[in-house]
Amino acid sequence: MDPMQKIKEKIESLIERALEQINIPAPEIVFSVPKQTVHGDLSTNIAMILAKEAKKPPRVLAEDLLRQMMPLPDWIEKAEIAGPGFINFFLKPHAYFNSLAMIMKEGKKFGSTKKGKGEKIILEFVSANPTGPLNVVSARAAAVGDTLANLLKAAGFKAHKEFYVNDVGNQIELFAESLRARYLQALGKEAAIPEEGYQGEYLKRLGEKLARSSFRRTPESSHFKKVGLKKMLDGQKKSLKRFGVVFDKWYLQSDLIKKKKLQKSLARLKKRGFLYEKEGAVFFRSTAFGDDKDRVVQKQDGEYSYFASDIAYHEDKFKRGVRVIDLFGPDHHGYVARTRASVAALGFDPEKLTILIIQQVNLLENEVVVKMSKRAGKLITMDDLLDEISPDVARFFFLQRASSTPLDFDLALAKKETPENPVYYIQYAHARIASIFRKAKTVIPAKAGIQSLLDPDFRRDDEKVDLSLLTLPQEKELAKKLLQFPEVIAEAAKDLAAHHLPFYALELAKEFQAYYSHAKQDARYKVVDAENRPKTLAKLYLLKNIQIVLQNALKLMGISAPERMESKDVASPI
RNA sequence: GCCCCCGUAGCUCAACGGAUAGAGCACCAGCCUCCGAAGCUGGUGGUGCGUGUUCAAUUCACGCCGGGGGCACCA
């Protein structure tokens, strides 16, 4: 449920009735929450939208509307016309406080909605080649993809996380050859890593390990492929787990061929007239759907192209889900048009396919860009990253940025900034509330009711809490902020914009910290007051709600919500 | 040449087409007998250029300028 939505709907019907009175058909009415409190709690631009149609200046129309709306319901303090013709509504605190019970009641579920109607979405991300360890770009994709999946679930979709394993093709052969060479080298034999092969240290180590496990004769190339692949996949899974990302499915490209899915997809395309032969190769007519040129699906040598597998994979995904979301790396943006074309050619709605490009991560070292290449063996791995900074910090760092923009990542800087990282700010707000509760437990006389509020499983009915005792302006603002959470989730899920989440959490933490800090100057802001039990309860109630929302937001980002912040580095008060 | 991403504060990034463009870091000045100073308060400082659409443009369209990336019968 979304309490804010209900408030909006109520005002909406007021406006609709007013429009009816002056004979203007009502369009969709949009509200925004003004940045400044002087502009009220909710604002609409309806008078400016309709000014032309009404043949009146916006402000005059706004006045007409306002007159029709009188008298306002008791939960609206006042309504004003401002600026070029905004109608601003000022709500009484109880309009918000009354909805807090819902946050308490829903707990971990607060913020979730059912807008997705259980629609299944297949979300594919990371999908790095199984030829080496995951790098930082994969880390970014993992953080974003995982949080998008969480957001979609919270918005009422069924999100399925999938990792596509490119275990077929030239790069795998090169990989196997490179490993074989390392193996032979470890045995002291002459062997060269193929040109374009994989030079990384990790293969050297693996080759040495294989050499130690005494083979009587040099194994077949296929053996290196098999062992190497397994090793790489296990390593990738381990890194991802360390990062807190677990996939629902690891989908093998080779399965598409084994299970004849690839062949069937191509047959369908052929039947529909989108395939043709030229110079001994088979082409897909992607230009029929706006691609620059047609694309090869079967090469002259009879092998299927990577793209052919991808066609089959997308068909398979569309058979399993209503919507498909792909997170591509920046080097794959050229694939967007042809992928979309293939989906359309197979008869699926291309609108149901969303391809997000997770932009590159420029790794910097002392402000100099470090070029990464898996084949040349120059890379900074996800594990290297996690050796330096915690998963919480890394995830937050990646989530803060819109994923469609390139990201400069200075490892040295990231490490240095760790103590000041904003993620701690949010966690600290959460821990601080926990701390206040610990304090309250010792100070407030133990009555039957209060224990329940201090208990994690507290529910509203356990004890009457009089929220009208919350009279400070910041308390109303905090309640307002909390109630915006479901909309934040819904919007972020709709736009697939994970970065809204950290910003919201930061804002909420900020408002709380500022509110809390007033207590030093002003006793009215003090939460725990042994002399005033009802007021303490009301404040604790609000704080509990803040804590719940912070928890839920952090959970969506895959970040922990600690009860205490513990660090030796940070000095405690003298 | 074509395609994609990006130009917002000294740096890293925000801003459903809305009102006085916001945060963090950095810098300056204050604040711990009192629920955690990983904190709070105040200050310095910004939309690359041009034209259009609109009541309203950081946002949309077009054109420049600048930075990055991609344009395989490799995956």
XYZ file of C-alpha atoms (C1' of nucleotides) in Angstrom:
649
model
C 0.000 0.000 0.000
C 1.067 3.518 -0.661
C -0.345 6.025 1.855
C 0.988 9.032 -0.013
C -0.889 7.867 -3.063
C -4.101 7.956 -1.088
C -3.527 11.505 0.035
C -2.880 12.521 -3.547
C -6.007 10.803 -4.743
C -8.088 12.680 -2.237
C -6.778 16.027 -3.388
C -7.126 14.906 -6.959
C -10.836 14.334 -6.534
C -11.176 17.764 -4.950
C -9.617 19.313 -8.016
C -11.657 17.206 -10.381
C -14.839 18.351 -8.729
C -13.697 21.957 -8.955
C -12.925 21.548 -12.648
C -16.346 20.112 -13.182
C -17.897 23.204 -11.623
C -16.207 25.452 -14.152
C -16.761 23.062 -17.038
C -13.262 22.009 -17.885
C -12.603 18.320 -18.491
C -10.013 17.001 -16.090
C -6.741 15.737 -17.502
C -4.332 13.660 -15.508
C -3.407 15.631 -12.443
C 0.208 15.520 -11.450
C 1.565 16.367 -8.018
C 5.058 17.061 -6.921
C 6.580 17.469 -3.515
C 8.139 20.928 -3.500
C 11.755 21.193 -2.477
C 11.006 24.065 -0.159
C 8.538 23.942 2.668
C 7.324 27.468 1.885
C 5.808 25.916 -1.239
C 3.750 23.503 0.774
C 3.636 19.752 1.024
C 2.088 18.930 -2.311
C 1.946 21.057 -5.381
C 0.194 20.831 -8.717
C 0.749 22.612 -11.986
C -2.767 21.914 -13.226
C -3.708 25.576 -13.642
C -0.717 26.182 -15.863
C -1.494 23.152 -17.982
C -5.106 24.187 -18.494
C -4.574 27.917 -18.833
C -4.679 27.904 -22.598
C -7.774 25.770 -22.789
C -9.561 27.858 -20.177
C -8.479 31.042 -21.906
C -7.414 32.515 -18.612
C -4.074 33.357 -17.107
C -2.813 30.477 -14.932
C -3.078 32.371 -11.680
C -6.638 33.455 -12.379
C -7.634 29.915 -13.222
C -5.919 28.692 -10.074
C -7.961 31.149 -8.046
C -11.176 29.958 -9.659
C -10.304 26.395 -8.830
C -9.384 27.199 -5.284
C -12.658 29.028 -4.738
C -14.547 25.966 -5.906
C -12.632 23.760 -3.523
C -13.688 25.674 -0.433
C -14.119 24.685 2.274
C -11.082 22.473 2.460
C -11.182 19.242 4.430
C -9.867 19.394 7.980
C -6.579 17.648 7.213
C -5.521 20.388 4.844
C -4.094 23.388 6.636
C -4.376 25.716 3.668
C -3.920 26.011 -0.052
C -2.101 28.808 -1.812
C -1.395 30.018 -5.282
C 2.228 30.748 -5.916
C 4.734 31.568 -8.604
C 3.476 31.303 -12.162
C 0.312 29.451 -11.055
C 1.170 26.523 -8.828
C -1.471 25.440 -6.359
C 0.284 24.494 -3.163
C -1.328 22.420 -0.463
C -0.184 22.583 3.128
C -1.193 19.519 5.088
C -1.685 19.208 8.791
C 0.784 16.899 10.509
C -1.804 14.290 11.336
C -2.417 13.740 7.640
C 0.996 12.124 7.659
C 1.185 10.775 11.180
C -1.988 8.785 10.683
C -0.226 6.790 8.005
C 2.793 5.887 10.082
C 0.929 2.952 11.549
C 1.143 1.364 8.146
C 4.924 1.530 8.137
C 4.998 -0.089 11.544
C 2.545 -2.721 10.484
C 4.186 -3.594 7.183
C 7.709 -3.496 8.582
C 10.127 -5.083 6.125
C 7.454 -5.002 3.458
C 6.886 -1.273 3.670
C 7.742 0.338 0.376
C 6.696 -2.652 -1.649
C 3.766 -2.347 -3.978
C 1.928 -4.703 -6.255
C 2.191 -2.555 -9.344
C 4.082 -5.244 -11.222
C 1.187 -7.664 -10.851
C 3.531 -10.618 -10.576
C 4.741 -10.208 -14.141
C 7.894 -12.200 -14.734
C 10.990 -10.342 -15.795
C 14.191 -12.028 -16.849
C 17.107 -9.883 -15.881
C 20.444 -10.800 -17.377
C 23.616 -9.166 -16.193
C 27.361 -9.507 -15.721
C 27.626 -12.434 -18.198
C 31.377 -12.057 -18.326
C 33.420 -14.450 -20.413
C 34.437 -17.505 -18.390
C 38.056 -16.993 -19.271
C 39.243 -15.166 -16.198
C 38.342 -13.442 -12.964
C 35.644 -10.788 -12.860
C 36.809 -7.223 -13.214
C 35.462 -4.000 -11.784
C 33.078 -3.408 -14.678
C 31.467 -6.715 -13.786
C 31.334 -5.539 -10.206
C 29.435 -2.473 -11.277
C 27.038 -4.539 -13.358
C 26.580 -6.955 -10.479
C 25.743 -4.194 -8.013
C 23.326 -2.493 -10.377
C 21.705 -5.663 -11.676
C 21.188 -7.129 -8.245
C 19.622 -3.947 -6.913
C 17.412 -3.585 -9.982
C 16.177 -7.110 -9.343
C 15.434 -6.194 -5.741
C 13.642 -3.050 -6.829
C 11.544 -4.900 -9.369
C 10.574 -7.469 -6.789
C 9.605 -4.698 -4.389
C 7.524 -3.141 -7.143
C 5.574 -6.348 -7.498
C 7.352 -8.090 -10.350
C 8.856 -11.514 -10.377
C 12.478 -10.885 -11.179
C 14.734 -13.687 -12.290
C 18.487 -13.088 -12.266
C 20.480 -14.788 -14.941
C 24.151 -15.047 -15.882
C 24.842 -16.068 -19.471
C 28.000 -18.099 -19.844
C 29.787 -17.775 -23.180
C 31.345 -21.214 -23.050
C 31.509 -21.606 -26.815
C 33.684 -20.099 -29.478
C 37.164 -18.944 -30.348
C 37.911 -17.276 -27.075
C 37.324 -20.556 -25.274
C 39.711 -22.365 -27.606
C 42.314 -19.696 -27.063
C 41.740 -19.930 -23.371
C 42.234 -23.690 -23.372
C 45.373 -23.364 -25.507
C 46.765 -20.735 -23.178
C 46.169 -22.958 -20.197
C 47.790 -25.884 -21.953
C 50.835 -23.766 -22.682
C 51.062 -22.746 -19.034
C 50.805 -26.364 -18.046
C 53.608 -27.367 -20.347
C 55.742 -24.469 -19.210
C 55.248 -25.584 -15.639
C 56.653 -28.956 -16.622
C 59.663 -27.190 -18.082
C 58.698 -27.784 -21.685
C 58.768 -25.371 -24.573
C 55.351 -23.911 -25.097
C 54.118 -20.549 -26.232
C 50.867 -18.895 -25.386
C 49.041 -18.313 -28.639
C 48.964 -14.873 -30.107
C 45.740 -13.254 -28.851
C 45.862 -15.784 -26.031
C 45.429 -15.154 -22.328
C 48.579 -13.931 -20.632
C 47.226 -13.499 -17.128
C 48.986 -14.702 -14.019
C 45.901 -16.626 -12.946
C 46.403 -19.092 -15.785
C 50.030 -19.503 -14.895
C 49.036 -20.508 -11.390
C 46.383 -22.851 -12.650
C 48.809 -24.418 -15.108
C 51.288 -25.032 -12.324
C 48.604 -26.583 -10.208
C 47.587 -28.912 -12.999
C 51.218 -29.850 -13.565
C 51.575 -30.874 -9.943
C 48.667 -33.264 -10.186
C 50.857 -35.619 -12.179
C 49.596 -36.513 -15.605
C 51.328 -39.368 -17.315
C 50.948 -37.763 -20.686
C 49.795 -34.400 -21.853
C 46.008 -34.335 -21.796
C 43.855 -33.408 -24.743
C 42.981 -29.791 -25.324
C 39.404 -30.546 -24.343
C 40.580 -31.468 -20.897
C 42.058 -28.014 -20.375
C 38.878 -26.479 -21.626
C 36.767 -28.419 -19.199
C 38.952 -27.985 -16.176
C 39.729 -24.361 -16.945
C 36.110 -23.404 -17.459
C 35.005 -25.007 -14.253
C 37.764 -23.285 -12.368
C 36.894 -19.879 -13.827
C 33.184 -20.259 -13.209
C 33.752 -21.347 -9.644
C 35.991 -18.367 -9.141
C 33.406 -15.992 -10.575
C 30.667 -17.441 -8.416
C 32.851 -17.087 -5.373
C 33.642 -13.446 -6.124
C 29.989 -12.666 -6.685
C 28.981 -14.363 -3.495
C 31.530 -12.332 -1.642
C 29.850 -9.293 -3.146
C 26.459 -10.553 -2.020
C 25.151 -11.347 -5.481
C 23.598 -14.735 -6.140
C 22.127 -15.612 -9.509
C 19.006 -17.692 -9.998
C 20.449 -19.296 -13.066
C 23.752 -19.704 -14.881
C 22.730 -20.243 -18.455
C 25.248 -22.057 -20.633
C 25.572 -20.983 -24.229
C 26.618 -24.520 -25.120
C 23.223 -25.752 -23.938
C 21.535 -23.762 -26.666
C 23.398 -25.843 -29.201
C 23.111 -29.141 -27.360
C 19.408 -28.728 -26.915
C 18.958 -27.619 -30.524
C 17.440 -24.339 -29.433
C 19.773 -22.402 -31.635
C 18.890 -24.479 -34.672
C 15.183 -24.098 -33.961
C 15.402 -20.349 -33.606
C 17.209 -20.077 -36.906
C 14.651 -22.342 -38.529
C 11.918 -20.032 -37.329
C 13.695 -17.026 -38.730
C 14.155 -18.819 -42.007
C 10.509 -19.748 -42.169
C 9.612 -16.135 -41.631
C 11.903 -15.152 -44.489
C 14.555 -13.294 -42.541
C 17.521 -15.468 -43.465
C 19.446 -15.590 -46.711
C 22.702 -16.992 -47.988
C 25.522 -14.948 -49.372
C 29.098 -15.932 -50.146
C 28.676 -19.193 -48.339
C 27.433 -17.654 -45.110
C 23.942 -17.269 -43.697
C 22.755 -13.760 -42.892
C 19.923 -12.445 -40.761
C 18.106 -9.559 -42.377
C 18.326 -7.238 -39.390
C 18.149 -4.217 -41.675
C 14.441 -4.966 -42.017
C 14.181 -3.753 -38.418
C 16.428 -0.747 -38.587
C 19.881 -2.216 -38.106
C 22.748 -0.743 -40.136
C 23.595 -3.957 -41.896
C 22.586 -7.576 -41.979
C 24.340 -9.916 -39.566
C 25.942 -13.282 -40.023
C 24.407 -16.151 -38.073
C 26.276 -19.010 -39.703
C 29.801 -18.505 -40.908
C 31.389 -19.794 -44.107
C 33.024 -22.576 -42.135
C 29.617 -23.754 -40.971
C 30.044 -22.582 -37.375
C 27.327 -20.515 -35.788
C 28.193 -16.976 -34.827
C 27.940 -15.664 -31.303
C 24.995 -13.607 -32.388
C 23.126 -16.736 -33.497
C 23.319 -18.078 -29.959
C 22.139 -14.771 -28.665
C 19.067 -14.922 -30.859
C 18.182 -18.299 -29.460
C 18.901 -17.156 -25.943
C 16.526 -14.233 -26.304
C 13.827 -16.434 -27.728
C 14.257 -18.703 -24.747
C 14.072 -15.785 -22.352
C 10.905 -14.481 -23.948
C 9.323 -17.874 -23.622
C 9.996 -17.817 -19.913
C 9.290 -14.185 -19.072
C 6.964 -11.389 -20.042
C 9.730 -8.857 -20.096
C 13.440 -9.163 -20.678
C 16.077 -6.792 -19.390
C 19.684 -7.064 -20.511
C 22.544 -5.211 -18.924
C 25.203 -4.906 -21.578
C 28.739 -3.726 -21.215
C 29.789 -0.615 -23.112
C 31.559 -2.710 -25.736
C 28.270 -4.348 -26.684
C 26.239 -1.305 -27.524
C 26.547 -2.188 -31.191
C 24.506 -5.279 -30.404
C 21.448 -3.415 -29.281
C 19.976 -2.868 -32.727
C 20.515 -6.405 -33.984
C 19.271 -7.995 -30.766
C 16.130 -5.929 -30.878
C 15.749 -6.816 -34.536
C 15.996 -10.531 -33.846
C 13.389 -10.331 -31.106
C 11.013 -8.544 -33.441
C 11.709 -10.973 -36.263
C 10.802 -13.872 -34.026
C 7.435 -12.256 -33.396
C 7.982 -10.897 -29.909
C 7.232 -7.341 -28.938
C 10.547 -5.479 -29.010
C 9.075 -2.995 -26.549
C 9.273 -5.728 -23.945
C 13.006 -5.885 -24.339
C 15.000 -3.318 -22.423
C 18.706 -3.101 -22.955
C 20.668 -1.024 -20.514
C 24.239 -0.181 -21.227
C 26.255 -0.229 -18.063
C 28.901 2.249 -18.972
C 32.547 1.667 -18.541
C 34.501 2.023 -15.392
C 37.665 3.977 -15.971
C 40.142 2.665 -13.513
C 42.484 5.335 -12.405
C 45.680 5.119 -10.548
C 46.965 8.451 -9.384
C 44.640 10.074 -11.888
C 46.097 8.109 -14.779
C 43.776 5.804 -16.659
C 44.765 2.168 -16.415
C 43.868 0.203 -19.500
C 42.476 -3.178 -18.753
C 42.605 -6.245 -20.888
C 41.827 -9.776 -19.863
C 43.857 -11.263 -22.660
C 46.927 -9.219 -21.930
C 46.482 -10.078 -18.303
C 46.251 -6.499 -17.160
C 43.249 -6.212 -14.980
C 42.097 -5.252 -11.585
C 39.716 -7.885 -10.413
C 36.601 -7.690 -8.367
C 38.474 -9.559 -5.656
C 41.260 -6.990 -5.707
C 38.599 -4.387 -5.193
C 36.986 -6.255 -2.324
C 40.366 -6.716 -0.703
C 40.579 -2.955 -0.498
C 37.054 -1.907 0.359
C 34.086 -3.657 1.891
C 31.186 -4.889 -0.223
C 28.959 -2.299 1.471
C 31.194 0.539 0.369
C 31.739 -0.866 -3.117
C 28.061 -1.449 -3.755
C 27.110 1.980 -2.589
C 29.818 3.527 -4.696
C 28.498 1.827 -7.826
C 24.848 2.419 -7.056
C 25.210 6.125 -6.454
C 25.896 6.813 -10.097
C 23.415 6.501 -12.901
C 24.561 3.342 -14.646
C 24.356 4.898 -18.096
C 27.207 7.247 -17.407
C 30.885 6.398 -17.452
C 32.444 6.176 -14.056
C 35.897 7.170 -12.965
C 37.144 4.863 -10.308
C 40.300 5.696 -8.498
C 41.146 2.725 -6.377
C 43.576 4.639 -4.232
C 41.008 7.354 -3.699
C 38.212 4.914 -2.971
C 40.326 3.327 -0.321
C 41.311 6.631 1.151
C 37.781 7.892 1.211
C 36.498 4.875 2.998
C 36.000 6.485 6.389
C 34.093 9.363 4.830
C 32.049 7.262 2.471
C 28.388 8.300 2.595
C 27.337 4.713 3.087
C 28.589 4.991 6.660
C 26.478 8.049 7.110
C 23.351 6.058 6.375
C 24.449 3.129 8.461
C 25.322 5.474 11.261
C 21.832 6.961 11.261
C 20.457 3.465 11.571
C 22.868 2.507 14.332
C 22.171 5.727 16.150
C 18.486 4.967 16.332
C 19.321 1.532 17.652
C 21.471 3.245 20.231
C 18.647 5.539 21.298
C 16.451 2.521 21.790
C 19.105 0.888 23.939
C 19.206 4.035 26.008
C 15.427 4.238 26.238
C 15.236 0.737 27.580
C 17.333 1.700 30.557
C 15.687 5.030 31.284
C 12.004 4.569 30.644
C 10.143 2.767 33.377
C 9.226 -0.707 32.313
C 5.514 -0.900 31.891
C 3.681 -3.586 30.056
C 3.299 -1.494 26.947
C 6.672 0.106 26.528
C 8.529 -3.122 26.343
C 6.567 -3.948 23.270
C 7.582 -0.767 21.475
C 11.185 -1.450 22.308
C 10.790 -4.931 20.990
C 11.639 -5.573 17.353
C 8.288 -7.214 16.802
C 6.281 -4.287 18.063
C 2.980 -3.672 16.357
C 0.838 -0.618 16.726
C -1.963 -2.243 18.624
C 0.374 -3.273 21.400
C 0.207 0.097 23.005
C -1.545 3.344 22.324
C 0.899 5.947 21.130
C -0.304 9.514 20.855
C 1.371 10.922 17.782
C -0.263 14.302 18.214
C 2.487 14.889 20.756
C 4.849 15.233 17.831
C 4.604 18.975 17.305
C 7.982 19.891 15.867
C 8.121 20.872 12.202
C 10.936 18.412 11.493
C 8.799 15.587 12.787
C 6.162 16.240 10.202
C 8.828 16.544 7.504
C 10.337 13.247 8.546
C 6.981 11.518 8.389
C 6.428 13.002 4.950
C 9.784 11.742 3.803
C 9.073 8.243 5.068
C 5.798 8.069 3.230
C 7.522 8.899 -0.037
C 9.448 5.648 0.075
C 6.941 3.485 -1.851
C 6.928 6.012 -4.645
C 10.721 6.122 -4.716
C 10.755 2.368 -5.205
C 8.044 2.408 -7.821
C 9.746 5.167 -9.796
C 13.175 3.608 -9.570
C 11.732 0.287 -10.746
C 9.846 1.936 -13.583
C 12.868 3.874 -14.820
C 15.311 1.106 -13.896
C 17.238 3.795 -12.094
C 18.865 2.192 -9.098
C 20.700 5.368 -8.167
C 17.529 6.969 -6.795
C 17.754 4.638 -3.848
C 21.056 5.785 -2.365
C 20.030 9.392 -2.829
C 16.779 8.892 -1.015
C 18.464 7.017 1.825
C 21.019 9.782 2.124
C 18.328 12.451 2.309
C 16.399 10.582 4.947
C 19.517 9.968 7.018
C 20.402 13.634 6.674
C 17.011 14.801 7.901
C 17.179 12.464 10.817
C 20.704 13.480 11.827
C 19.804 17.149 11.704
C 16.669 16.559 13.748
C 18.533 14.498 16.299
C 21.279 17.067 16.667
C 18.881 19.803 17.700
C 18.651 18.104 21.066
C 21.952 19.670 22.098
C 20.528 23.144 21.919
C 16.870 22.470 22.481
C 15.420 20.060 24.999
C 12.225 19.651 23.001
C 14.212 17.575 20.546
C 15.372 15.143 23.127
C 13.868 11.756 22.444
C 14.254 9.943 25.705
C 12.689 11.798 28.587
C 12.126 9.809 31.758
C 9.730 12.494 32.978
C 7.501 12.347 29.957
C 6.656 8.859 28.965
C 3.915 9.581 26.383
C 6.088 12.010 24.469
C 9.031 9.640 24.541
C 6.858 6.910 23.154
C 5.642 9.104 20.331
C 9.187 10.034 19.374
C 10.384 6.467 19.609
C 7.538 5.499 17.379
C 8.665 7.931 14.714
C 12.272 6.819 15.092
C 11.303 3.207 14.736
C 9.640 4.072 11.460
C 12.742 5.848 10.245
C 14.792 2.836 11.158
C 12.469 0.519 9.273
C 12.692 2.595 6.118
C 16.469 2.914 6.357
C 16.692 -0.825 6.802
C 14.480 -1.502 3.826
C 16.403 0.902 1.630
C 19.744 -0.612 2.618
C 18.393 -4.096 2.080
C 17.384 -3.224 -1.466
C 20.906 -2.026 -2.105
C 22.358 -5.174 -0.602
C 24.010 -3.220 2.184
C 24.021 -4.173 5.847
C 22.168 -2.192 8.503
C 24.272 -2.463 11.637
C 22.965 -1.971 15.169
C 26.296 -0.443 16.131
C 29.093 1.209 14.217
C 32.328 -0.257 15.329
C 35.662 1.042 14.319
C 38.888 1.590 16.148
C 39.872 4.329 13.765
C 37.206 6.710 14.838
C 37.809 8.349 18.146
C 34.988 8.316 20.629
C 34.081 11.534 22.416
C 36.817 12.687 24.730
C 32.795 8.506 -41.914
C 28.693 6.149 -38.917
C 26.785 4.811 -33.961
C 26.598 5.078 -28.392
C 27.690 7.577 -23.610
C 29.088 12.079 -21.162
C 29.971 17.787 -20.587
C 26.328 20.925 -13.967
C 30.595 23.855 -7.701
C 38.000 22.838 -7.331
C 36.770 17.001 -7.481
C 32.874 12.772 -7.716
C 27.813 12.928 -8.751
C 21.981 14.434 -8.335
C 17.745 17.191 -10.088
C 8.891 12.936 -13.290
C 9.766 19.798 -18.337
C 8.724 23.424 -12.791
C 9.415 27.918 -8.282
C 15.749 30.356 -5.092
C 19.798 23.945 -9.625
C 20.975 20.004 -4.706
C 24.422 16.371 -1.936
C 29.257 14.307 -0.612
C 34.509 15.293 -0.673
C 37.941 19.443 -0.352
C 38.493 24.459 1.901
C 37.201 28.375 5.909
C 34.674 29.502 10.849
C 32.097 27.519 15.033
C 29.919 23.154 18.218
C 31.233 17.189 22.654
C 29.689 18.090 31.747
C 23.747 16.242 28.413
C 20.033 9.818 23.805
C 27.140 7.755 19.629
C 31.375 14.013 16.903
C 31.499 8.020 11.364
C 27.820 13.844 13.813
C 25.710 19.145 13.735
C 25.533 24.663 12.251
C 27.204 28.503 8.984
C 30.317 30.091 4.700
C 32.994 30.025 -0.368
C 31.445 28.108 -5.300
C 28.198 25.858 -10.937
C 24.378 24.362 -15.851
C 30.363 24.145 -22.655
C 28.241 27.442 -26.947
C 24.069 28.739 -30.241
C 19.057 28.316 -32.244
C 14.232 26.434 -31.610
C 9.586 24.066 -28.953
C 7.000 25.638 -24.160
C 3.400 29.608 -19.538
C 8.216 27.249 -17.883
C 14.505 24.038 -20.532
C 20.050 21.376 -16.712
C 16.083 18.269 -18.786
C 13.081 18.016 -25.233
C 14.738 18.988 -30.832
C 18.566 20.638 -34.205
C 23.600 22.442 -34.980
C 28.448 23.348 -33.104
C 32.671 22.644 -29.488
C 35.068 19.238 -26.069
C 36.043 14.141 -23.535
C 35.439 8.754 -23.714
C 33.977 4.204 -26.173
C 32.322 1.139 -30.278
C 31.912 0.060 -35.568
C 34.448 -8.634 -37.380
C 31.925 -14.465 -41.107
C 35.885 -12.665 -32.379
C 33.030 -13.600 -28.325
